[in-house]
Amino acid sequence: MSDFAQSVKQQADIVKVIEGYVRLRKAGATNYTGLCPFHKEKSPSFSVHAVRQFFHCFGCGVSGDVFTFVGKIENVSFPESVRIVAQKCGIPLPKKEYSSPEEAAEAQLRRKLLDLHEAATAWFEEQLSGPEGAIAREYVAGRGLDPKGIKEFRIGYAPDSFNALRDHLGKTADVETLRASGLFSQKEHENGTLGPLYDRFRKRVTFPIANESGRVIAFTARTLETGEKAGAKYINSPETPLYTKGQVLFNLDKAKSAIRQAGFALLVEGQMDCISVYLRGIHNVIATSGTAFTEQQVNILRRHTTQLAVNFDPDAAGANAAEKSIALLTEEGFELKIVTLEDGLDPDRYIRERGLEAYVKAIRGARRQADYLIERARQLFPGSSAEQKVKAMNFLLPHIRRIPQKLIRDQFAADAAQKLGIDSAVLREELRQAALKRRDHMEVKASALTEVERVLLRALAVVDPEHEPARRLAAQALREQPSWFEQLASFLALKTLAGRQAVDPIEVIEDEAQRALLSEALLTETRPPSETEVFSALQEIHERTFENRLRAIRAQIAEAERRADFAELAVLTQQKLELDRALRQLHHQQPPK
C-alpha cells in the first residue's frame, strides 16, 4: 500500500463512508449493523467495527477495509477506490506526474471546468430561490417537486439575461475557460471574428448532469416561454472536455447503490421522468437523456448490472429509441424487460397521477423483450395476410439475430410464429432458418395456391346458373366473415369476385398478381366445384380460424400463468373452453343436401 493510501486509511472513518451506501444502526459499543449491499437479505448480517475499521458480512462472507468496500460496491480498481475515499473525506489528492505539457494542461483545464460547473450550479440554485425565480418555482412545483427534491437534484434557474452568468463566473475564470465550458455561446461575424461570449441558458429551469462520481459536468435546461420565440423545449450543454453525451447515464451517481441492491436498473428516457420516479422512492432509475443507448453507456452500466427494465415514452420517438436500445443491449447479453404504461402516459405523469403503488405494479408486470417486440410488430403490420406477416417477421429478425444464445433465439422465433398466427409450414421453416443462421431479413416467395383457394376461386368465378348455389355460398361467407380469409394469398381476388357484377371474372381483378392466381386456378379446372366441395373448403377455413384463436389464447394463458394473474387466467381458460366446444360442433356440421 502506498504512503498516500495508508494516510487516507488512517484518516478515513469507515462507518461514515459505509453510511453513504448502507443504513447502519449501532449495535454495542464499537459495532454497527445493516443489510448487506452485496447480497439480498431481510435480516441484517452486515457488521462494521468502528475501532478496528473493517466490515464483515456473516451472510455472504465478504469482509475487508474501507478500500475493499468502496472498490466492491463501486466496482472500481484499488487506486480508484483510494481516490474516492480521499474525496469523501476531503483529503487532497497528490499531484500527478504528467507525461507531457499537453497532458498537464488538459488535466488543469478539466479541474477548472469542474470548479466552474460547481460554481454555475450554485449560482443557478441561488437564482431559483431569488425574486426572478418565481416563475421557475411555480413550474417545478407544478411538476410535483418539493424543496427537498429540488435541493437533492440541485435544480436551478437561468435568468433572462445574456450576461448575468458570464459576469458572475468571469470574476474567477479566464475567457478561454469560459469558452471551453459550454455554458456560453458566441456569434461569428462575416469577417470571421468572434463576438463576445453570452449566456447559453436564459429564462430556463436548469438540471445539472453529473458524472459517476457526482461532479456536475453539464446541464439540461427547460424553457419557461411558449410560442415561436421560446426555442427548443430542452437545450443541453454541447460536448466539452468534461462532457460527452453518449458516455453519461443521468442519475447513475445516485442510483448505482440501489441498482446493486435491487439487482436491476430501471431505464427511462428523460431526466424529468428519472427525477420524478427517483423522488417517489424508486432509486434504481437512470436516464439516457432522450437518446438510444451507446456502446460506452452499455460498458458503464455493465459494471453495475446486466438486468434492465426499459420504460421509454410511448410516442413514436420513444418507441424507436427503445428499439435501438433493445438491439444494442441484447447484443451485449443484457436481460431486458419492457414496461408499458396505460393510456400512453410517460413515467413522470404516470407516477404523479396514479401513484407509486401503480407504477411499481407496472414495473413488476413488465413484459419480456420478445413479447414486447412481437406486439410492436403486430401494431406496425396489422392484418393477417401473408405479406403483412413477412413484414412483421422482417421487423423482428434483426432483434432475433442479435441474441447471442441459440436456445433463446429459437424460442423467440417460435413465440413469434405462434403469436403472429403463422400457419404456413414454409414460412415457419424460413423463419427458423433465418433465426438459426442469424439473418436479419427473409424473402418468402408466394406459395402455390392451396386446394381450398382453388375451390373458392373457381366457385366465385362461375357464370353458369347451374352452379349458382356454390357461388352464392362462397360469396355469402366472404361478405359475412371476411376475417376468415385475410391470411390467404388470394384474399383480394376472392373479395373482389364475391362482389363482382361483370360477367367475365378476369376483368374485375385489377391487381396483376391476384389475376395470375385466379388464372392459375381456372386453367387447371376440369369442372366447376359443387356446393358440397365449397362447404368443405369453408369449413376448413373456419376450423383454421378457431385453431389460430386457440393458439393465441394458449400463449396468453402461458403469459398469465407466468405473471400469476389468476383473474385473467380464469377468463382466458373460459374462452378456451368455449372455443374448444365451438370447434367440436363445427366438426359435426353436415354439408347442404
Coordinates of C-alpha atoms in Angstrom, one line a residue:
M1 CA 0.0 0.0 0.0
S2 CA 1.4 3.4 -1.0
D3 CA 2.1 6.1 1.7
F4 CA -0.9 8.1 0.4
A5 CA -3.3 5.2 0.6
Q6 CA -2.0 4.4 4.1
S7 CA -2.6 8.1 5.1
V8 CA -6.1 8.0 3.7
K9 CA -6.9 4.8 5.5
Q10 CA -5.7 6.3 8.8
Q11 CA -7.8 9.5 8.3
A12 CA -11.0 7.8 6.9
D13 CA -13.9 6.8 9.2
I14 CA -15.2 3.5 7.7
V15 CA -18.5 3.9 9.4
K16 CA -19.2 7.3 7.8
V17 CA -18.0 6.1 4.4
I18 CA -20.2 3.0 4.5
E19 CA -23.2 5.0 5.8
G20 CA -23.1 6.8 2.4
Y21 CA -24.3 3.5 0.9
V22 CA -25.9 1.4 3.7
R23 CA -28.2 2.4 6.6
L24 CA -26.4 1.4 9.7
R25 CA -27.6 1.0 13.3
K26 CA -25.4 0.9 16.4
A27 CA -25.1 -2.5 18.0
G28 CA -22.9 -2.3 21.1
A29 CA -20.0 -0.1 22.0
T30 CA -18.0 -0.5 18.7
N31 CA -20.2 -2.3 16.2
Y32 CA -22.7 -1.1 13.6
T33 CA -25.1 -3.4 11.7
G34 CA -27.2 -3.1 8.5
L35 CA -28.5 -5.0 5.5
C36 CA -25.6 -6.3 3.3
P37 CA -25.4 -4.4 0.0
F38 CA -23.7 -7.4 -1.7
H39 CA -26.5 -9.9 -1.4
K40 CA -30.2 -9.8 -0.8
E41 CA -31.3 -10.3 2.8
K42 CA -34.2 -9.3 5.1
S43 CA -32.4 -9.6 8.4
P44 CA -29.1 -7.6 8.9
S45 CA -26.0 -9.7 8.9
F46 CA -23.6 -7.0 7.8
S47 CA -21.3 -5.6 10.6
V48 CA -18.9 -2.7 10.7
H49 CA -16.3 -2.4 13.5
A50 CA -15.7 1.3 14.3
V51 CA -12.4 0.8 16.2
R52 CA -10.7 -1.8 14.1
Q53 CA -12.1 -0.1 10.9
F54 CA -13.2 -3.2 9.0
F55 CA -16.5 -4.8 7.8
H56 CA -17.8 -8.3 7.6
C57 CA -21.0 -10.0 6.4
F58 CA -22.0 -13.2 8.2
G59 CA -24.4 -13.9 5.4
C60 CA -22.2 -13.9 2.3
G61 CA -18.8 -13.9 4.0
V62 CA -17.4 -10.8 2.3
S63 CA -15.1 -8.6 4.5
G64 CA -12.3 -6.1 4.3
D65 CA -11.3 -2.5 4.9
V66 CA -12.7 0.8 3.7
F67 CA -10.9 0.4 0.3
T68 CA -12.3 -3.1 -0.2
F69 CA -15.8 -1.9 0.5
V70 CA -15.6 1.0 -1.9
G71 CA -13.9 -1.0 -4.6
K72 CA -16.5 -3.7 -4.4
I73 CA -19.6 -1.5 -4.2
E74 CA -18.4 0.9 -6.9
N75 CA -16.8 -1.9 -9.0
V76 CA -13.5 0.0 -9.4
S77 CA -9.8 -0.7 -9.0
F78 CA -7.8 -0.2 -5.8
P79 CA -6.3 3.2 -6.9
E80 CA -9.7 4.5 -7.9
S81 CA -11.2 3.4 -4.5
V82 CA -8.4 5.2 -2.7
R83 CA -9.3 8.4 -4.8
I84 CA -13.0 8.0 -4.0
V85 CA -12.4 7.6 -0.2
A86 CA -10.0 10.5 -0.2
Q87 CA -12.6 12.7 -1.9
K88 CA -15.3 11.6 0.5
C89 CA -13.0 12.5 3.4
G90 CA -11.9 15.8 2.0
I91 CA -8.3 14.7 1.6
P92 CA -6.4 16.5 -1.2
L93 CA -5.1 14.1 -3.9
P94 CA -1.3 14.1 -4.5
K95 CA -0.1 15.9 -7.6
K96 CA 0.0 13.7 -10.6
E97 CA 3.1 13.3 -12.8
Y98 CA 2.1 14.0 -16.4
S99 CA 3.9 12.6 -19.5
S100 CA 3.7 15.8 -21.5
P101 CA 2.9 19.5 -21.1
E102 CA -0.2 19.0 -23.2
E103 CA -1.5 16.3 -20.8
A104 CA -0.8 18.5 -17.8
A105 CA -2.7 21.4 -19.5
E106 CA -5.6 19.2 -20.3
A107 CA -5.8 18.0 -16.7
Q108 CA -5.6 21.5 -15.4
L109 CA -8.4 22.6 -17.8
R110 CA -10.7 19.7 -16.6
R111 CA -10.1 20.8 -13.0
K112 CA -11.0 24.4 -13.8
L113 CA -14.1 23.3 -15.7
L114 CA -15.3 21.1 -12.8
D115 CA -14.9 24.1 -10.5
L116 CA -16.7 26.3 -13.0
H117 CA -19.7 23.9 -13.3
E118 CA -19.9 23.7 -9.5
A119 CA -20.0 27.5 -9.3
A120 CA -22.6 27.7 -12.0
T121 CA -24.8 25.1 -10.3
A122 CA -24.6 27.0 -7.0
W123 CA -25.4 30.3 -8.8
F124 CA -28.4 28.7 -10.7
E125 CA -29.7 27.4 -7.3
E126 CA -29.5 30.9 -5.9
Q127 CA -31.4 32.4 -8.8
L128 CA -34.2 29.9 -8.4
S129 CA -34.8 31.0 -4.8
G130 CA -34.5 34.7 -5.6
P131 CA -37.1 37.1 -6.9
E132 CA -36.6 36.4 -10.6
G133 CA -37.0 32.6 -9.9
A134 CA -40.7 32.9 -9.0
I135 CA -42.0 31.7 -12.4
A136 CA -39.5 28.8 -12.3
R137 CA -40.5 27.9 -8.8
E138 CA -44.1 27.8 -10.0
Y139 CA -43.1 25.5 -12.8
V140 CA -41.2 23.0 -10.7
A141 CA -43.9 22.9 -8.1
G142 CA -46.4 22.1 -10.8
R143 CA -44.2 19.1 -11.8
G144 CA -44.6 17.8 -8.3
L145 CA -41.1 18.8 -7.0
D146 CA -40.9 19.9 -3.3
P147 CA -38.0 21.9 -1.8
K148 CA -36.3 18.7 -0.7
G149 CA -36.3 17.2 -4.2
I150 CA -35.2 20.5 -5.7
K151 CA -32.2 20.6 -3.3
E152 CA -31.3 16.9 -3.9
F153 CA -31.1 17.3 -7.7
R154 CA -29.7 20.9 -7.4
I155 CA -32.3 22.3 -9.8
G156 CA -31.8 25.9 -10.6
Y157 CA -32.9 28.8 -12.8
A158 CA -31.0 30.7 -15.5
P159 CA -32.5 34.2 -15.6
D160 CA -33.5 36.1 -18.7
S161 CA -30.1 37.7 -19.2
F162 CA -27.4 37.4 -21.8
N163 CA -24.5 38.2 -19.5
A164 CA -25.5 37.5 -15.8
L165 CA -23.8 34.2 -15.5
R166 CA -20.8 35.4 -17.6
D167 CA -20.2 38.3 -15.4
H168 CA -20.5 36.2 -12.3
L169 CA -18.1 33.4 -13.4
G170 CA -15.8 35.9 -15.2
K171 CA -14.7 37.2 -11.8
T172 CA -12.7 34.0 -11.2
A173 CA -12.2 32.3 -14.6
D174 CA -10.4 33.5 -17.8
V175 CA -12.2 33.8 -21.1
E176 CA -10.7 30.6 -22.6
T177 CA -12.0 28.5 -19.7
L178 CA -15.4 30.1 -20.0
R179 CA -15.4 29.4 -23.8
A180 CA -14.5 25.7 -23.2
S181 CA -17.2 25.2 -20.6
G182 CA -20.1 25.0 -23.0
L183 CA -22.0 27.4 -20.7
F184 CA -21.7 30.2 -23.2
S185 CA -22.2 30.9 -26.9
Q186 CA -20.6 33.2 -29.4
K187 CA -21.6 34.6 -32.8
E188 CA -19.2 34.5 -35.7
H189 CA -19.1 37.8 -37.7
E190 CA -18.9 37.9 -41.5
N191 CA -15.2 38.7 -41.4
G192 CA -14.5 35.5 -39.3
T193 CA -14.0 37.2 -36.0
L194 CA -16.0 36.1 -32.9
G195 CA -18.3 38.2 -30.9
P196 CA -18.4 38.4 -27.1
L197 CA -19.5 35.4 -25.0
Y198 CA -23.1 35.4 -23.9
D199 CA -25.1 33.0 -21.6
R200 CA -26.3 29.9 -23.4
F201 CA -29.1 29.2 -20.9
R202 CA -31.6 32.0 -20.4
K203 CA -35.1 32.0 -18.8
R204 CA -34.9 28.3 -18.3
V205 CA -35.0 25.8 -15.4
T206 CA -31.6 24.1 -15.1
F207 CA -31.0 20.4 -14.4
P208 CA -27.4 19.5 -13.6
I209 CA -25.9 16.4 -15.2
A210 CA -23.3 14.7 -13.0
N211 CA -20.6 12.1 -13.8
E212 CA -20.5 8.8 -11.9
S213 CA -18.6 10.5 -9.1
G214 CA -21.4 13.0 -8.6
R215 CA -19.5 16.0 -10.0
V216 CA -21.5 18.4 -12.3
I217 CA -20.2 18.3 -15.9
A218 CA -23.1 19.7 -18.0
F219 CA -26.7 21.0 -17.9
T220 CA -30.1 20.4 -19.4
A221 CA -32.3 23.5 -19.4
R222 CA -36.1 23.6 -19.9
T223 CA -37.7 26.8 -21.4
L224 CA -40.4 28.6 -19.5
E225 CA -41.6 30.5 -22.5
T226 CA -44.2 29.4 -25.1
G227 CA -44.6 30.2 -28.7
E228 CA -42.2 30.5 -31.6
K229 CA -39.7 32.7 -29.7
A230 CA -39.3 30.1 -27.0
G231 CA -36.9 28.0 -29.0
A232 CA -36.4 24.3 -28.2
K233 CA -38.2 23.0 -25.1
Y234 CA -35.0 21.5 -23.8
I235 CA -31.4 22.5 -24.7
N236 CA -28.3 20.7 -23.5
S237 CA -24.7 21.6 -22.9
P238 CA -22.6 20.9 -26.0
E239 CA -19.8 18.3 -25.8
T240 CA -16.8 19.7 -23.9
P241 CA -13.6 18.3 -22.4
L242 CA -15.8 17.2 -19.5
Y243 CA -18.9 16.0 -21.2
T244 CA -19.7 13.6 -24.0
K245 CA -23.4 12.9 -24.2
G246 CA -23.1 9.2 -25.2
Q247 CA -20.8 8.5 -22.2
V248 CA -23.1 9.6 -19.4
L249 CA -26.1 8.0 -17.8
F250 CA -28.2 10.6 -15.9
N251 CA -28.5 9.8 -12.2
L252 CA -26.1 6.9 -12.1
D253 CA -24.2 8.6 -9.4
K254 CA -27.2 8.4 -7.1
A255 CA -28.7 5.2 -8.5
K256 CA -25.7 2.8 -8.6
S257 CA -26.0 1.6 -5.0
A258 CA -29.8 1.0 -5.4
I259 CA -29.2 -0.8 -8.7
R260 CA -26.9 -3.3 -7.0
Q261 CA -29.4 -3.8 -4.2
A262 CA -32.4 -4.3 -6.5
G263 CA -30.5 -6.4 -8.9
F264 CA -31.6 -4.4 -11.9
A265 CA -31.8 -0.9 -13.3
L266 CA -34.9 0.9 -14.5
L267 CA -34.1 2.9 -17.7
V268 CA -36.3 5.9 -18.6
E269 CA -35.9 8.3 -21.5
G270 CA -36.0 11.8 -20.0
Q271 CA -34.4 13.5 -17.0
M272 CA -37.7 14.7 -15.6
D273 CA -39.0 11.1 -15.8
C274 CA -36.0 10.0 -13.9
I275 CA -36.2 12.7 -11.2
S276 CA -39.9 12.2 -10.6
V277 CA -39.5 8.4 -10.3
Y278 CA -36.5 8.7 -8.0
L279 CA -38.1 11.2 -5.6
R280 CA -41.0 8.9 -5.1
G281 CA -38.9 6.1 -3.8
I282 CA -37.6 4.1 -6.8
H283 CA -33.9 4.8 -6.5
N284 CA -32.5 2.4 -9.1
V285 CA -33.6 4.6 -12.0
I286 CA -31.4 6.1 -14.7
A287 CA -32.0 8.0 -17.9
T288 CA -30.4 8.2 -21.4
S289 CA -31.4 11.9 -21.8
G290 CA -33.6 11.2 -24.8
T291 CA -31.2 9.1 -26.9
A292 CA -30.7 5.5 -27.7
F293 CA -28.0 3.6 -25.8
T294 CA -24.4 3.8 -26.9
E295 CA -21.7 1.2 -26.5
Q296 CA -19.9 3.4 -23.9
Q297 CA -23.1 3.6 -21.8
V298 CA -23.5 -0.1 -22.1
N299 CA -20.0 -0.7 -20.8
I300 CA -20.6 1.8 -17.9
L301 CA -23.9 0.1 -16.9
R302 CA -22.4 -3.4 -17.2
R303 CA -20.2 -2.7 -14.2
H304 CA -23.4 -2.5 -12.0
T305 CA -25.9 -4.8 -13.6
T306 CA -26.9 -6.7 -16.8
Q307 CA -30.6 -6.8 -15.8
L308 CA -32.7 -3.9 -17.2
A309 CA -36.3 -2.8 -17.2
V310 CA -36.9 -0.2 -20.0
N311 CA -39.7 2.4 -19.7
F312 CA -39.4 4.8 -22.6
D313 CA -42.1 7.2 -23.6
P314 CA -44.9 5.6 -25.7
D315 CA -44.7 8.0 -28.6
A316 CA -43.0 7.2 -31.9
A317 CA -39.7 8.7 -30.9
G318 CA -39.7 6.8 -27.6
A319 CA -40.6 3.5 -29.3
N320 CA -37.8 4.0 -31.9
A321 CA -35.3 4.9 -29.2
A322 CA -36.4 1.8 -27.2
E323 CA -36.0 -0.5 -30.2
K324 CA -32.4 0.8 -30.8
S325 CA -31.5 0.5 -27.2
I326 CA -33.0 -3.0 -27.1
A327 CA -31.0 -4.0 -30.1
L328 CA -27.7 -2.9 -28.7
L329 CA -28.3 -4.2 -25.1
T330 CA -29.5 -7.6 -26.5
E331 CA -26.3 -8.0 -28.5
E332 CA -24.3 -7.3 -25.4
G333 CA -26.0 -10.0 -23.4
F334 CA -28.3 -7.9 -21.2
E335 CA -31.6 -9.4 -20.0
L336 CA -34.4 -7.0 -20.8
K337 CA -38.0 -6.4 -19.8
I338 CA -40.2 -3.6 -21.2
V339 CA -42.5 -1.6 -19.1
T340 CA -45.6 -0.2 -20.8
L341 CA -47.9 2.2 -19.1
E342 CA -51.7 2.6 -19.5
D343 CA -53.2 5.5 -21.6
G344 CA -49.9 6.4 -23.3
L345 CA -48.6 8.2 -20.2
D346 CA -44.9 8.9 -19.7
P347 CA -43.3 7.7 -16.3
D348 CA -43.3 11.2 -14.8
R349 CA -47.0 11.9 -15.4
Y350 CA -48.0 8.3 -14.6
I351 CA -46.4 8.2 -11.2
R352 CA -47.7 11.6 -10.3
E353 CA -51.3 10.8 -11.4
R354 CA -51.6 7.1 -10.5
G355 CA -49.1 6.9 -7.6
L356 CA -46.1 4.9 -6.6
E357 CA -48.0 1.6 -6.0
A358 CA -49.5 1.6 -9.5
Y359 CA -46.1 2.3 -11.0
V360 CA -44.4 -0.4 -9.0
K361 CA -47.1 -2.8 -10.2
A362 CA -46.4 -1.7 -13.9
I363 CA -42.7 -2.5 -13.4
R364 CA -43.5 -5.9 -11.9
G365 CA -45.7 -6.6 -14.9
A366 CA -43.0 -5.7 -17.4
R367 CA -43.1 -7.8 -20.5
R368 CA -40.3 -9.9 -21.8
Q369 CA -38.4 -8.4 -24.6
A370 CA -39.7 -10.9 -27.1
D371 CA -43.4 -10.3 -26.1
Y372 CA -42.9 -6.5 -26.4
L373 CA -41.3 -6.7 -29.9
I374 CA -43.8 -9.2 -31.2
E375 CA -46.7 -6.9 -30.1
R376 CA -44.9 -4.0 -31.7
A377 CA -44.6 -5.9 -34.9
R378 CA -48.4 -6.6 -34.9
Q379 CA -49.1 -2.9 -34.4
L380 CA -46.8 -1.8 -37.2
F381 CA -48.0 -4.5 -39.6
P382 CA -51.7 -5.3 -38.8
G383 CA -53.8 -7.8 -40.6
S384 CA -53.2 -11.5 -41.2
S385 CA -52.2 -11.5 -44.9
A386 CA -49.0 -13.4 -45.8
E387 CA -47.4 -10.2 -46.9
Q388 CA -48.0 -8.4 -43.6
K389 CA -46.7 -11.4 -41.7
V390 CA -43.5 -11.4 -43.7
K391 CA -43.1 -7.7 -43.0
A392 CA -43.7 -8.4 -39.3
M393 CA -41.1 -11.1 -39.3
N394 CA -38.5 -9.0 -41.1
F395 CA -39.1 -6.3 -38.4
L396 CA -38.3 -8.9 -35.7
L397 CA -35.4 -10.8 -37.3
P398 CA -32.7 -8.1 -36.7
H399 CA -33.6 -8.4 -33.0
I400 CA -33.7 -12.2 -33.1
R401 CA -30.3 -12.2 -34.9
R402 CA -28.6 -10.2 -32.2
I403 CA -29.4 -12.6 -29.4
P404 CA -26.2 -14.5 -28.6
Q405 CA -27.8 -17.6 -27.1
K406 CA -29.1 -20.1 -29.8
L407 CA -31.8 -21.5 -27.4
I408 CA -33.2 -18.1 -26.7
R409 CA -33.2 -17.2 -30.5
D410 CA -35.1 -20.4 -31.3
Q411 CA -37.7 -19.7 -28.5
F412 CA -38.1 -16.1 -29.7
A413 CA -38.7 -17.3 -33.3
A414 CA -41.2 -20.0 -32.1
D415 CA -43.1 -17.4 -30.0
A416 CA -43.2 -15.0 -32.9
A417 CA -44.6 -17.7 -35.3
Q418 CA -47.3 -18.6 -32.7
K419 CA -48.4 -15.1 -31.8
L420 CA -48.4 -13.8 -35.3
G421 CA -50.6 -16.8 -36.4
I422 CA -48.1 -18.2 -38.9
D423 CA -49.7 -21.4 -40.1
S424 CA -47.6 -21.9 -43.2
A425 CA -45.0 -24.6 -42.8
V426 CA -43.0 -22.9 -45.5
L427 CA -43.0 -19.5 -43.6
R428 CA -42.2 -21.2 -40.3
E429 CA -39.2 -23.0 -41.8
E430 CA -38.0 -19.8 -43.4
L431 CA -38.2 -18.1 -40.0
R432 CA -36.5 -21.0 -38.3
Q433 CA -33.6 -21.0 -40.8
A434 CA -33.2 -17.2 -40.5
A435 CA -33.0 -17.4 -36.7
L436 CA -30.6 -20.3 -36.9
K437 CA -28.3 -18.6 -39.3
R438 CA -28.8 -15.2 -37.6
R439 CA -30.0 -13.5 -40.8
D440 CA -31.8 -10.2 -40.4
H441 CA -34.1 -10.5 -43.4
M442 CA -36.1 -13.2 -45.2
E443 CA -37.9 -13.3 -48.5
V444 CA -40.7 -15.8 -49.0
K445 CA -41.9 -16.4 -52.5
A446 CA -45.6 -16.6 -53.0
S447 CA -46.5 -20.2 -52.5
A448 CA -48.7 -22.1 -54.8
L449 CA -52.5 -21.9 -54.2
T450 CA -53.9 -24.2 -51.7
E451 CA -56.7 -26.6 -52.7
V452 CA -59.1 -24.6 -50.5
E453 CA -58.3 -21.4 -52.5
R454 CA -58.6 -23.2 -55.8
V455 CA -62.1 -24.4 -54.9
L456 CA -63.3 -20.9 -53.7
L457 CA -61.8 -19.1 -56.7
R458 CA -63.4 -21.4 -59.2
A459 CA -66.8 -21.2 -57.3
L460 CA -66.8 -17.4 -57.3
A461 CA -65.8 -17.3 -61.0
V462 CA -68.7 -19.5 -62.3
V463 CA -71.0 -17.9 -64.8
D464 CA -73.3 -21.0 -65.3
P465 CA -76.6 -20.6 -63.4
E466 CA -76.5 -24.4 -62.7
H467 CA -73.6 -23.8 -60.3
E468 CA -75.0 -20.6 -58.8
P469 CA -75.7 -22.2 -55.3
A470 CA -72.0 -23.0 -54.9
R471 CA -71.0 -19.4 -55.9
R472 CA -73.7 -17.9 -53.6
L473 CA -72.4 -20.0 -50.6
A474 CA -68.8 -18.8 -51.1
A475 CA -69.8 -15.2 -51.7
Q476 CA -72.0 -15.1 -48.6
A477 CA -69.2 -16.4 -46.4
L478 CA -66.8 -13.8 -47.7
R479 CA -69.3 -11.0 -47.1
E480 CA -70.2 -12.1 -43.6
Q481 CA -66.8 -13.3 -42.3
P482 CA -64.0 -11.6 -44.3
S483 CA -61.6 -12.1 -41.4
W484 CA -61.6 -15.9 -42.1
F485 CA -59.9 -15.3 -45.4
E486 CA -57.5 -12.5 -44.7
Q487 CA -54.5 -14.8 -44.3
L488 CA -55.0 -16.4 -47.8
A489 CA -52.7 -15.2 -50.6
S490 CA -55.7 -14.8 -52.9
F491 CA -57.8 -12.8 -50.4
L492 CA -58.1 -9.7 -52.6
A493 CA -59.2 -11.8 -55.6
L494 CA -61.7 -13.7 -53.5
K495 CA -63.1 -10.5 -52.0
T496 CA -63.4 -8.8 -55.4
L497 CA -65.0 -11.8 -57.0
A498 CA -67.6 -12.1 -54.2
G499 CA -69.0 -8.7 -55.1
R500 CA -68.5 -8.8 -58.9
Q501 CA -71.1 -7.6 -61.3
A502 CA -69.3 -8.2 -64.6
V503 CA -69.7 -11.5 -66.4
D504 CA -66.0 -12.1 -67.0
P505 CA -64.3 -12.7 -63.7
I506 CA -60.8 -12.0 -65.1
E507 CA -61.9 -8.4 -66.0
V508 CA -62.8 -7.4 -62.4
I509 CA -59.4 -8.4 -60.9
E510 CA -57.1 -5.3 -61.4
D511 CA -54.1 -6.4 -59.4
E512 CA -51.7 -8.3 -61.7
A513 CA -50.5 -10.8 -59.1
Q514 CA -54.1 -11.6 -58.0
R515 CA -55.2 -12.0 -61.6
A516 CA -52.3 -14.5 -62.0
L517 CA -53.6 -16.6 -59.1
L518 CA -57.1 -16.7 -60.5
S519 CA -55.8 -17.7 -63.9
E520 CA -53.8 -20.5 -62.3
A521 CA -56.9 -21.8 -60.6
L522 CA -59.1 -21.6 -63.7
L523 CA -56.5 -23.0 -66.1
T524 CA -56.3 -26.3 -64.2
E525 CA -60.1 -26.6 -63.7
T526 CA -61.8 -29.7 -65.1
R527 CA -65.3 -28.8 -63.8
P528 CA -66.9 -26.2 -61.5
P529 CA -66.9 -27.1 -57.8
S530 CA -70.1 -28.5 -56.2
E531 CA -71.9 -26.9 -53.3
T532 CA -70.6 -29.7 -51.0
E533 CA -67.0 -29.0 -52.0
V534 CA -67.4 -25.3 -51.3
F535 CA -68.9 -26.2 -47.9
S536 CA -65.9 -28.4 -47.1
A537 CA -63.5 -25.6 -48.1
L538 CA -65.3 -23.0 -46.0
Q539 CA -65.4 -25.4 -43.0
E540 CA -61.6 -26.0 -43.3
I541 CA -61.1 -22.2 -43.2
H542 CA -63.4 -21.8 -40.3
E543 CA -61.6 -24.5 -38.4
R544 CA -58.3 -22.8 -39.1
T545 CA -59.6 -19.6 -37.7
F546 CA -60.6 -21.3 -34.5
E547 CA -57.2 -23.0 -34.3
N548 CA -55.5 -19.6 -34.7
R549 CA -57.6 -18.1 -31.9
L550 CA -56.8 -21.1 -29.7
R551 CA -53.1 -20.8 -30.4
A552 CA -53.2 -17.1 -29.4
I553 CA -55.2 -17.9 -26.2
R554 CA -52.8 -20.6 -25.2
A555 CA -50.0 -18.1 -25.5
Q556 CA -52.0 -15.6 -23.4
I557 CA -52.6 -18.3 -20.8
A558 CA -48.9 -19.1 -20.5
E559 CA -48.2 -15.4 -20.1
A560 CA -50.9 -15.0 -17.4
E561 CA -49.5 -18.1 -15.6
R562 CA -46.0 -16.5 -15.7
R563 CA -47.4 -13.3 -14.1
A564 CA -49.6 -15.3 -11.6
D565 CA -52.6 -13.2 -12.9
F566 CA -55.3 -15.6 -11.8
A567 CA -58.2 -13.4 -12.7
E568 CA -57.1 -13.1 -16.3
L569 CA -56.2 -16.8 -16.3
A570 CA -59.8 -17.7 -15.3
V571 CA -61.2 -15.5 -18.1
L572 CA -58.8 -17.0 -20.7
T573 CA -59.5 -20.5 -19.6
Q574 CA -63.2 -20.0 -20.0
Q575 CA -62.6 -18.6 -23.5
K576 CA -60.5 -21.6 -24.4
L577 CA -63.2 -24.0 -23.3
E578 CA -65.8 -22.1 -25.4
L579 CA -63.6 -22.3 -28.4
D580 CA -62.9 -26.0 -27.9
R581 CA -66.7 -26.6 -27.7
A582 CA -67.3 -24.5 -30.9
L583 CA -64.6 -26.4 -32.8
R584 CA -66.2 -29.7 -31.8
Q585 CA -69.6 -28.5 -33.0
L586 CA -68.0 -27.4 -36.3
H587 CA -66.6 -30.8 -36.9
H588 CA -70.1 -32.3 -36.7
Q589 CA -71.7 -29.9 -39.2
Q590 CA -73.1 -31.5 -42.3
P591 CA -72.9 -30.1 -45.8
P592 CA -76.1 -28.9 -47.6
K593 CA -78.1 -31.6 -49.4

